[in-house]
């Protein structure tokens, strides 16, 4: 399909803008950015969209001095701009906010904000000044928080807010947000979008990257779309019909709608009775039938991940029991769960999921090495065969033979799924299965989940995207503050009902 020529995005090198012209970047002979030119003006939000692997993070990393382009040029408020390190970029006023939040839990909010550059006077840390300046940065963003308290225990959204405060405490003129909302709920995302609006109104130029197109439409004054490393379309407004954005991303017409899963059978596969762990969750009891998809909804911090980690043998629990096919499973470690047929795809693809230094093919085969190989040895050709199959099935873009760190975020997510689905489990637990995944890949993942369920697998899906939980599940379990509030049938489970149950109850 022919794509309209991109509307020229002027390189306003003479006005207040961060601009790049003809940026090119290749990795090992593969060109991932192909002559990209764009600019974001001061006091404007530029939405940057594109499929997984389109080049969004690479472009942001270049703007923020983390990656050096092969060719092309950049200007910052009309002057030549060639950052050679993130520090250099920050000094010039360009900050990048990553998707992954990296705070030190034991340190205070203010210490985290000033990490690596604590203000000193007379050779000592000037704590009073640090706290004062941290408080000021938080106030600008409307975050009501004591800068002296430790970061430990704060919600993801609040930590994201501190991350933003950290960036703005350096008074940047341009801030790039690379999928800041991937791990946030809708309510929390609204807060982040509000904070971006504050920055914009103060004259900061913002680049906003997200796979959630509604957010981009809401926050951006201009939108550009990358496809396969090329800038394929630009819009001079944020109010672009969603279908147009999707078409530009995937290069064809695309409809995205949920359809009801096939009916589940009556036979119970997974049963959880009275599961509890002190200070984490309690009273969790539910069952999942053969072919059934049970969604678990709730706000960040409601205890959803804790519960499924316990069921998967990753964390312990104090009370209750877990049964598979009517038999109580002793769950001391993850291998116990796997032996009982329970497999969990964790939410954190970096920490618990993938060995980023190893190839994706190896990652996919690691858990199965013992069972796949003759006398415990998996041959290279077998690894290659399994990997090739996963690649087609999960539509993984990028080489599976290079270390996984070289894949885009969304494609890493697909590798993670592929890894746990080499063998069909009895019970499949998915924690945030589509985090950071583009629309096309999302559809593919939903299809896979429905297909697995239809083949008899009992599926549990934890997701912060309400639409995802409601669209996929036969029934929805809602948690709030570590407690199970209710289990709703698909017909009852609309977003309003779920949200009402999910918001924490005033403790009586
Ligand atoms: N360090 C690296 N080594 C090799 N290839 C890389 C490296 N970093 C990125 N790539 C490749 O560059 C391409 C663009 O990746 P990038 O991370 O910019 O995509 P993205 O648009 O941010 O995708 P996502 O939405 O999944 O985050 C991908 O094909 C990726 O595999
Ligand atoms: Mg990315």
mmCIF file with all atom_site columns, N, CA and C and ligand atoms in Angstrom, residues 56-57 178-179 409, ligand 2:
data_model
loop_
_atom_site.group_PDB
_atom_site.id
_atom_site.type_symbol
_atom_site.label_atom_id
_atom_site.label_alt_id
_atom_site.label_comp_id
_atom_site.label_asym_id
_atom_site.label_entity_id
_atom_site.label_seq_id
_atom_site.pdbx_PDB_ins_code
_atom_site.Cartn_x
_atom_site.Cartn_y
_atom_site.Cartn_z
_atom_site.occupancy
_atom_site.B_iso_or_equiv
_atom_site.pdbx_formal_charge
_atom_site.auth_seq_id
_atom_site.auth_comp_id
_atom_site.auth_asym_id
_atom_site.auth_atom_id
_atom_site.pdbx_PDB_model_num
ATOM   1  N  N   . UNK A 1 56  ? 11.750 3.840  17.692 1.00 0.00 ? 56  UNK A N   1
ATOM   2  C  CA  . UNK A 1 56  ? 11.420 4.942  18.595 1.00 0.00 ? 56  UNK A CA  1
ATOM   3  C  C   . UNK A 1 56  ? 12.447 5.113  19.702 1.00 0.00 ? 56  UNK A C   1
ATOM   4  N  N   . UNK A 1 57  ? 12.799 3.997  20.353 1.00 0.00 ? 57  UNK A N   1
ATOM   5  C  CA  . UNK A 1 57  ? 13.764 4.106  21.458 1.00 0.00 ? 57  UNK A CA  1
ATOM   6  C  C   . UNK A 1 57  ? 15.148 4.470  20.937 1.00 0.00 ? 57  UNK A C   1
ATOM   7  N  N   . UNK A 1 178 ? 9.880  7.832  27.105 1.00 0.00 ? 178 UNK A N   1
ATOM   8  C  CA  . UNK A 1 178 ? 9.802  6.592  26.324 1.00 0.00 ? 178 UNK A CA  1
ATOM   9  C  C   . UNK A 1 178 ? 8.880  5.610  27.040 1.00 0.00 ? 178 UNK A C   1
ATOM   10 N  N   . UNK A 1 179 ? 7.652  5.551  26.614 1.00 0.00 ? 179 UNK A N   1
ATOM   11 C  CA  . UNK A 1 179 ? 6.630  4.677  27.214 1.00 0.00 ? 179 UNK A CA  1
ATOM   12 C  C   . UNK A 1 179 ? 6.551  4.791  28.733 1.00 0.00 ? 179 UNK A C   1
ATOM   13 N  N   . UNK A 1 409 ? 11.829 -3.435 22.827 1.00 0.00 ? 409 UNK A N   1
ATOM   14 C  CA  . UNK A 1 409 ? 11.098 -3.836 24.031 1.00 0.00 ? 409 UNK A CA  1
ATOM   15 C  C   . UNK A 1 409 ? 9.944  -4.794 23.753 1.00 0.00 ? 409 UNK A C   1
HETATM 16 MG MG1 . LIG B 2 .   ? 11.185 1.153  22.607 1.00 0.00 ? 2   LIG B MG1 1
#
